[in-house]
CSV table of C-alpha atoms and ligand atoms in Angstrom, one decimal:
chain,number,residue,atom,x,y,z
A,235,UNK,CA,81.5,78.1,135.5
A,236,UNK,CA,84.5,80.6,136.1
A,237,UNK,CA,82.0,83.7,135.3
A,238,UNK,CA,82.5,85.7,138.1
A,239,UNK,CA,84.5,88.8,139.0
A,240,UNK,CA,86.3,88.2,142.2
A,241,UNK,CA,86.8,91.7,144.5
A,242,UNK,CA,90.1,91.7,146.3
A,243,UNK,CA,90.6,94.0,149.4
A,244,UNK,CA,93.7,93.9,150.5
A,245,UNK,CA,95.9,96.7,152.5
A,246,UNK,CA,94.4,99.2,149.5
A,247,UNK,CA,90.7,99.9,149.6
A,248,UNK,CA,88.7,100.8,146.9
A,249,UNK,CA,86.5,104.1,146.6
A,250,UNK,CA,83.8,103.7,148.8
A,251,UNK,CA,81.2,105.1,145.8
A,252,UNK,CA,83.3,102.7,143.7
A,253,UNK,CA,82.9,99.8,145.1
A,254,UNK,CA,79.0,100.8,146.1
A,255,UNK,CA,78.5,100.6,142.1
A,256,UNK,CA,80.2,97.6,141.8
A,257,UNK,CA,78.6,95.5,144.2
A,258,UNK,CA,75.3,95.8,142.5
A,259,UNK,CA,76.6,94.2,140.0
A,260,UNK,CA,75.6,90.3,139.6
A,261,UNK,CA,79.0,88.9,138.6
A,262,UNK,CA,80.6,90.8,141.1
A,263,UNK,CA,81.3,89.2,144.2
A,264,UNK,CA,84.0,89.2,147.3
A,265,UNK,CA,86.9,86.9,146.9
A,266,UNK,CA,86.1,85.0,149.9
A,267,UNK,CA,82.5,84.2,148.5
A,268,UNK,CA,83.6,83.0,144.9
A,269,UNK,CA,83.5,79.7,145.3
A,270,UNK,CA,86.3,78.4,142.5
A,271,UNK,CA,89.0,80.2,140.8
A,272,UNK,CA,87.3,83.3,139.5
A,273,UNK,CA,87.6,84.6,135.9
A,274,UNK,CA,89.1,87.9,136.6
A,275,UNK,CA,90.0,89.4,140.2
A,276,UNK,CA,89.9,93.2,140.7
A,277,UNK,CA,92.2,94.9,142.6
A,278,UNK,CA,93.3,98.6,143.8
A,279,UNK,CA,97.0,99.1,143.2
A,280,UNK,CA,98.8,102.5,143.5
A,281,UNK,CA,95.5,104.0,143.7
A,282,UNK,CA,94.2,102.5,140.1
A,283,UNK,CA,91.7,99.2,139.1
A,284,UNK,CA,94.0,96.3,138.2
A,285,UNK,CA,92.1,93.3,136.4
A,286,UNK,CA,94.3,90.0,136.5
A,287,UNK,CA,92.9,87.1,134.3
A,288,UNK,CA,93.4,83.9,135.1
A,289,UNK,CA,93.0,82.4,131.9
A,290,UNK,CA,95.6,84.2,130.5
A,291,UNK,CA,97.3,85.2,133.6
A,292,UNK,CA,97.6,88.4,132.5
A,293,UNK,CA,97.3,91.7,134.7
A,294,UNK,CA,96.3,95.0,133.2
A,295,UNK,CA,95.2,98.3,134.6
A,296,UNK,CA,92.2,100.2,133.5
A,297,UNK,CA,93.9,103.9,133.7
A,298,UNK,CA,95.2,106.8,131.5
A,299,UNK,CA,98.4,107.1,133.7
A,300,UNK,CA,100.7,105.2,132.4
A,301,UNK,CA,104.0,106.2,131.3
A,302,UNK,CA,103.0,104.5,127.9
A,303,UNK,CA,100.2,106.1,126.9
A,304,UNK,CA,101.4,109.7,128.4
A,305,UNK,CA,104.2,109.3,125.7
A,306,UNK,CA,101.6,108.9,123.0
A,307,UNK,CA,100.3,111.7,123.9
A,308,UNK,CA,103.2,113.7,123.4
A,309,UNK,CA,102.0,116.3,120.7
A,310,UNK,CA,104.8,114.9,118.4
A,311,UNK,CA,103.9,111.7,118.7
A,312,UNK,CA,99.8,112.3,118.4
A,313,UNK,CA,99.9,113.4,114.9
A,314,UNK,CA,101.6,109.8,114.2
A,315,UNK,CA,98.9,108.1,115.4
A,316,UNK,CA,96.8,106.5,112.8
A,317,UNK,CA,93.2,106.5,114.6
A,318,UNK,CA,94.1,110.7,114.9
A,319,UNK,CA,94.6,110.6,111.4
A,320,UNK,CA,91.7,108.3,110.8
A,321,UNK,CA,89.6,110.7,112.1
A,322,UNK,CA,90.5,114.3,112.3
A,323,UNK,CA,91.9,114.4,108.6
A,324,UNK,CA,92.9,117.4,107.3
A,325,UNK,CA,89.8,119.0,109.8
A,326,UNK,CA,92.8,119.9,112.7
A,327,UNK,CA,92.2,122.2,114.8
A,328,UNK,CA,88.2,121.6,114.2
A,329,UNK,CA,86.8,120.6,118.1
A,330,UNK,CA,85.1,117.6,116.3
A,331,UNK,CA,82.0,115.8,118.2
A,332,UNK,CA,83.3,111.5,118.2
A,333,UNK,CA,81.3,109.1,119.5
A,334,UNK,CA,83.2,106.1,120.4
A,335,UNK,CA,80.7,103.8,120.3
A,336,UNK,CA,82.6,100.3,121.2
A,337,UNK,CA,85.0,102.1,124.2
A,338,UNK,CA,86.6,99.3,125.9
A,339,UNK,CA,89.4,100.7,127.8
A,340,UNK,CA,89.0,104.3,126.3
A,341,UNK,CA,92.7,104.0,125.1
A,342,UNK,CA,91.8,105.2,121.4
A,343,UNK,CA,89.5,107.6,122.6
A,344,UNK,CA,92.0,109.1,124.7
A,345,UNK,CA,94.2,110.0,122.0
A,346,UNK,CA,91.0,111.3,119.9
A,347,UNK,CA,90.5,114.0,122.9
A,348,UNK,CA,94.8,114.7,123.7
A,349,UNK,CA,94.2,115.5,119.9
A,350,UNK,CA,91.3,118.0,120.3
A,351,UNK,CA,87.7,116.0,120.2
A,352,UNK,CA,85.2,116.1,122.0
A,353,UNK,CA,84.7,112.1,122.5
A,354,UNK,CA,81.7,110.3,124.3
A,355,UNK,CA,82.8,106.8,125.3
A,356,UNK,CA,79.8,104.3,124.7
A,357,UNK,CA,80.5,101.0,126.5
A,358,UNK,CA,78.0,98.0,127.4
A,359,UNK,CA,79.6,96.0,129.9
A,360,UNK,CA,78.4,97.5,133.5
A,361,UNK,CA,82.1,96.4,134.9
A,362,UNK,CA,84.2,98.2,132.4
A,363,UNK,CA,82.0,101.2,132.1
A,364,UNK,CA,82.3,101.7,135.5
A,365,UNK,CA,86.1,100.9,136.1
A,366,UNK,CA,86.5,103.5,132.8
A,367,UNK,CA,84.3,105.7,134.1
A,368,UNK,CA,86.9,105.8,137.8
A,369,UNK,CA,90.0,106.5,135.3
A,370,UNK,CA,88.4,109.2,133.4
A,371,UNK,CA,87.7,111.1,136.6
A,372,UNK,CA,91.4,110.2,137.8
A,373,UNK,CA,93.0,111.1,134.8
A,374,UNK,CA,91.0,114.7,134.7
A,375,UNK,CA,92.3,115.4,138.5
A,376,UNK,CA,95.9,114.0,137.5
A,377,UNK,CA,99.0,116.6,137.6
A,378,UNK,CA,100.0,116.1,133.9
A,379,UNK,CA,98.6,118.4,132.4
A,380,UNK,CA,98.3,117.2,128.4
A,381,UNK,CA,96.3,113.9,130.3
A,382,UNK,CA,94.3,116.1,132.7
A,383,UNK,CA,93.0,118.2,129.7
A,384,UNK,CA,92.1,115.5,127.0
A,385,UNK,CA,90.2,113.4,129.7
A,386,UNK,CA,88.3,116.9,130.2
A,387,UNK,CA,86.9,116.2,127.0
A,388,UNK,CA,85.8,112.8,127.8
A,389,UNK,CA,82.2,111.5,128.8
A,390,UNK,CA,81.7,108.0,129.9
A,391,UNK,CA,78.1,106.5,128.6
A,392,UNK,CA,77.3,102.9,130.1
A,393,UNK,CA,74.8,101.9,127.4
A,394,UNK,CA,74.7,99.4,124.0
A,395,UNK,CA,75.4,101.6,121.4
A,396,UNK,CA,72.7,100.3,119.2
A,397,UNK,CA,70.2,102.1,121.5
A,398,UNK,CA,72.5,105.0,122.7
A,399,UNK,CA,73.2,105.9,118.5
A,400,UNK,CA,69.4,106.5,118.4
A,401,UNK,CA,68.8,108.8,121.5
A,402,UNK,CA,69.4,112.5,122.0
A,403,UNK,CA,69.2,112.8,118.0
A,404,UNK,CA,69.4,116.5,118.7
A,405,UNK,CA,72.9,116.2,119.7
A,406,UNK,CA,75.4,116.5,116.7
A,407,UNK,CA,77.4,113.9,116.1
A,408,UNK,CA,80.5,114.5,113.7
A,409,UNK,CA,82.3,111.0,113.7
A,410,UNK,CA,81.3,107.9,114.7
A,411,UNK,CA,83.9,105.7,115.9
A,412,UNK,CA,83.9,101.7,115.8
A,413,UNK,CA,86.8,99.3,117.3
A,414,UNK,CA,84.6,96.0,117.5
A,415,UNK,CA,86.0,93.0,119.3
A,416,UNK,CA,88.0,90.4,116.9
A,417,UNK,CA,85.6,87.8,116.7
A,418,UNK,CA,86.6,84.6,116.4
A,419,UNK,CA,89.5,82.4,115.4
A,420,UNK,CA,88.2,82.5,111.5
A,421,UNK,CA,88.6,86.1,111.1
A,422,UNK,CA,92.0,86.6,112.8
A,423,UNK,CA,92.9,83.8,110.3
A,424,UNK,CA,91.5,85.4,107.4
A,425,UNK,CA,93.2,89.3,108.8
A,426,UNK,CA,96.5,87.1,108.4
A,427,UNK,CA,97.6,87.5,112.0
A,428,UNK,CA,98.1,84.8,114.9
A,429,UNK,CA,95.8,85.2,117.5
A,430,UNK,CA,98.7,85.6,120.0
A,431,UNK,CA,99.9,88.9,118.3
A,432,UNK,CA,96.7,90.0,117.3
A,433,UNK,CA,94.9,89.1,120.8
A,434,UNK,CA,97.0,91.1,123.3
A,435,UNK,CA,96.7,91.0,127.0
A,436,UNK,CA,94.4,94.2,126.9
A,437,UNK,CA,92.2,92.0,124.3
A,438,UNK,CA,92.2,88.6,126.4
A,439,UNK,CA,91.4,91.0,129.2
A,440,UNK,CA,87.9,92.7,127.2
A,441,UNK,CA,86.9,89.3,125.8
A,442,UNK,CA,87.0,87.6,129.5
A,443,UNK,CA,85.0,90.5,130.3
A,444,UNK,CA,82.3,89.9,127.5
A,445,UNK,CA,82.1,86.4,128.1
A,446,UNK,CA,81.1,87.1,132.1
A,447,UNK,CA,79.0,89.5,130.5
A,448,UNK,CA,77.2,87.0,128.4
A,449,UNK,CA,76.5,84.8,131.0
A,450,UNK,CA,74.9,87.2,133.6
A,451,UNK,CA,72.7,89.4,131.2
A,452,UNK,CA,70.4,87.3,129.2
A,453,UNK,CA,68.8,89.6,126.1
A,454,UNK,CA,72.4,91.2,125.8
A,455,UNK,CA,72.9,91.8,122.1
A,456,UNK,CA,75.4,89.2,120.7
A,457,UNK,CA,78.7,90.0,119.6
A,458,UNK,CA,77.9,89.4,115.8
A,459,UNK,CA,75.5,92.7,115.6
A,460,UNK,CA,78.2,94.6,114.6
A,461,UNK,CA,76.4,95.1,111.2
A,462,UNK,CA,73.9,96.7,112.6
A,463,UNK,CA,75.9,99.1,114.7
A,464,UNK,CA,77.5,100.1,111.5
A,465,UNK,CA,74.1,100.9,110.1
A,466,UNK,CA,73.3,103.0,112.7
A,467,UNK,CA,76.5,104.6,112.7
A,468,UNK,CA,76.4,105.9,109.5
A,469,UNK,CA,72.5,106.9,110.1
A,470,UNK,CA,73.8,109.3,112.6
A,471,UNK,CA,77.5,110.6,111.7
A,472,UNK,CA,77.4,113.7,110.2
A,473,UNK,CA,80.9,113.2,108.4
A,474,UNK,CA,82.1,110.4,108.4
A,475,UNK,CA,82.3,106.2,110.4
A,476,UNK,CA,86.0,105.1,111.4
A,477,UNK,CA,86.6,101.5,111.8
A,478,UNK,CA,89.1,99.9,113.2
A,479,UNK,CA,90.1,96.3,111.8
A,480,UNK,CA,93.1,93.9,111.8
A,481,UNK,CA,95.1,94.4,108.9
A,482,UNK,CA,94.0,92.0,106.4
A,483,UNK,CA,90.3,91.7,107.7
A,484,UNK,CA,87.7,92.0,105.6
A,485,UNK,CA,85.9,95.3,105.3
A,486,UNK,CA,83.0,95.6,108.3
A,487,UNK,CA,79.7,94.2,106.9
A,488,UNK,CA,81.7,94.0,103.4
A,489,UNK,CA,81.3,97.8,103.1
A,490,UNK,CA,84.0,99.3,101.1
A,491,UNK,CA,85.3,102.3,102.4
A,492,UNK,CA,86.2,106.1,101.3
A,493,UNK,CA,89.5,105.4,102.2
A,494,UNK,CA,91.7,103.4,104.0
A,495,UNK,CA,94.7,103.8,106.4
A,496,UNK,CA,96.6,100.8,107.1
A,497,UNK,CA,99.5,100.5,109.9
A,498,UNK,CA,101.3,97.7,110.9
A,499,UNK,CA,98.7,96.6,114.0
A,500,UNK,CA,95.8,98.3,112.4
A,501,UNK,CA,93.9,99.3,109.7
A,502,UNK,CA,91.5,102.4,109.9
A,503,UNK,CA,88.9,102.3,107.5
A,504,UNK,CA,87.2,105.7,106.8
A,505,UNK,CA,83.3,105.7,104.9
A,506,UNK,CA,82.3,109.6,104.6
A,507,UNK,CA,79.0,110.5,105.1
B,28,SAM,C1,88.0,96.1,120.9
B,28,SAM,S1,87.2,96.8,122.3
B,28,SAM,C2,87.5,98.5,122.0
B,28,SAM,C3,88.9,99.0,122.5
B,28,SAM,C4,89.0,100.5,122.4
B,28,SAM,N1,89.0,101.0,121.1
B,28,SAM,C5,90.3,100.9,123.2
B,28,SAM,O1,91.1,101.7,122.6
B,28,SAM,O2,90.4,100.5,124.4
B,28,SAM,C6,85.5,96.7,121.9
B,28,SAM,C7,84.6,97.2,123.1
B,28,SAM,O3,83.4,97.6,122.5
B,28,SAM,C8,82.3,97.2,123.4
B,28,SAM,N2,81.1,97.0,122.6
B,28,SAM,C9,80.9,96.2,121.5
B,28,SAM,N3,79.7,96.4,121.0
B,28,SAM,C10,79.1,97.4,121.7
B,28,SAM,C11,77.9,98.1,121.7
B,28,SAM,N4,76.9,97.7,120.8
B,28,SAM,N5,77.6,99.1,122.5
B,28,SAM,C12,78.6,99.4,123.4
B,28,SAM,N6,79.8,98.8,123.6
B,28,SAM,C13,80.0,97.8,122.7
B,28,SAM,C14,82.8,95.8,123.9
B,28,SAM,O4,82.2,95.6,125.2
B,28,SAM,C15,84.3,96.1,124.1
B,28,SAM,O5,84.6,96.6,125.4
């Protein structure tokens, strides 16, 4: 079963601390003891995490520098974005508290903080929390100074939201944020897009990840309690639950929403609380 994580140490080494956390980790392992090709091989490059999949043979890097993102977060540009619209409204300028509670590779959140929140990244899988946990840190120590101060407002969480949406109820919560996974082949069908555009290389990348995740953490919560999540969500938003869906999914546990803001990739649906 290709469900391990392969560690590759080649002329760049990775943080000592780094790779300390990592190796605790069950479906982690050195290349040279992974026995067959492994899943996903973890590299430094340039200083940064790189994840290559081999199913997809895809390679993507689990950082905030990128000349990509940097150019989202232009403050021209930032207003365009439909997730900043999604969620700061007409409140701009207002230090909102987001939780992000599905945080993948933080890329959303990262815009929600270049645009002024306060954003606590919630993510389940040990691996990715970890690796997003590395770039949050690099990104606040970076020389560019619009990245360095919107990862200053973020807070990496390694925890299922389910649980993480009931604790510390004495912290205010403002907007809940949710971008779960696209789940299967039905519902990119139904949201009218081929998996191929829909399922980029950043999604192959997070699904490899949840399947390895599946297989070495028995009791993990399956990927179709995203229901409940929303449940919880709008328990514990004081204003409003964003969700992200593809554009002609159906709405998240058939909820309709306040409003909606639909973009070409996307669609932002927006319940007030
Ligand atoms: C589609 S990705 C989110 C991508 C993210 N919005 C971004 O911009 O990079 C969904 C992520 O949510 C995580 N996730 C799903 N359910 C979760 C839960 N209950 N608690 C914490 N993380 C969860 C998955 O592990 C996955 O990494």
């Amino acid at each position: 079963v290709r469900s391990k994580i392969a560690i590759i140490e080649g002329e760049e080494r990775f943080d000592a601390a780094l790779l300390t956390a990592l190796r605790q980790l069950p479906e982690c392992e050195y290349d040279e003891l992974v026995a067959e090709l492994p899943a996903l091989e973890l590299q430094c490059v340039n200083g940064v995490a790189q994840l290559t999949n081999n199913n997809t043979k895809s390679r993507i890097l689990v950082s905030f520098n990128q000349s990509e993102l940097k150019r989202r977060l232009r403050p021209a540009n930032l207003n365009g974005e439909l997730v900043v619209r999604a969620v700061i409204g007409r409140r701009k300028g207002a230090s909102l508290r987001v939780l992000d509670a599905t945080a993948g590779l933080g890329r959303d959140a990262l815009l929600l903080a270049a645009a002024g929140c306060e954003v606590t990244l919630v993510e389940r899988i040990p691996v990715l929390a970890i690796l997003l946990q590395q770039a949050v840190r690099q990104a606040q120590n970076c020389d560019h100074e619009i990245l360095a101060a919107a990862a200053r407002r973020m807070y990496c969480v390694t925890a299922d939201s389910q649980i993480a949406l009931n604790e510390n109820r004495q912290v205010a919560v403002d907007v809940v944020y949710l971008d779960p996974m696209y789940q299967s082949n039905s519902e990119t069908t139904v949201a009218g897009l081929k998996p191929s555009a829909a399922v980029n290389k950043h999604m192959a990348t997070l699904q490899t990840l949840a399947q390895i995740n599946e297989q070495h953490y028995s009791g993990m919560q399956s990927a179709d309690d995203n229901a409940k999540l929303f449940e919880l969500a709008l328990a514990r938003a004081a204003s409003k639950v964003v969700v992200k869906r593809a554009p002609k999914a159906p709405y998240l546990a058939g909820h309709k929403p306040s409003s909606t803001i639909a973009g070409k990739a996307a669609r932002f649906d927006v319940y007030a609380c």
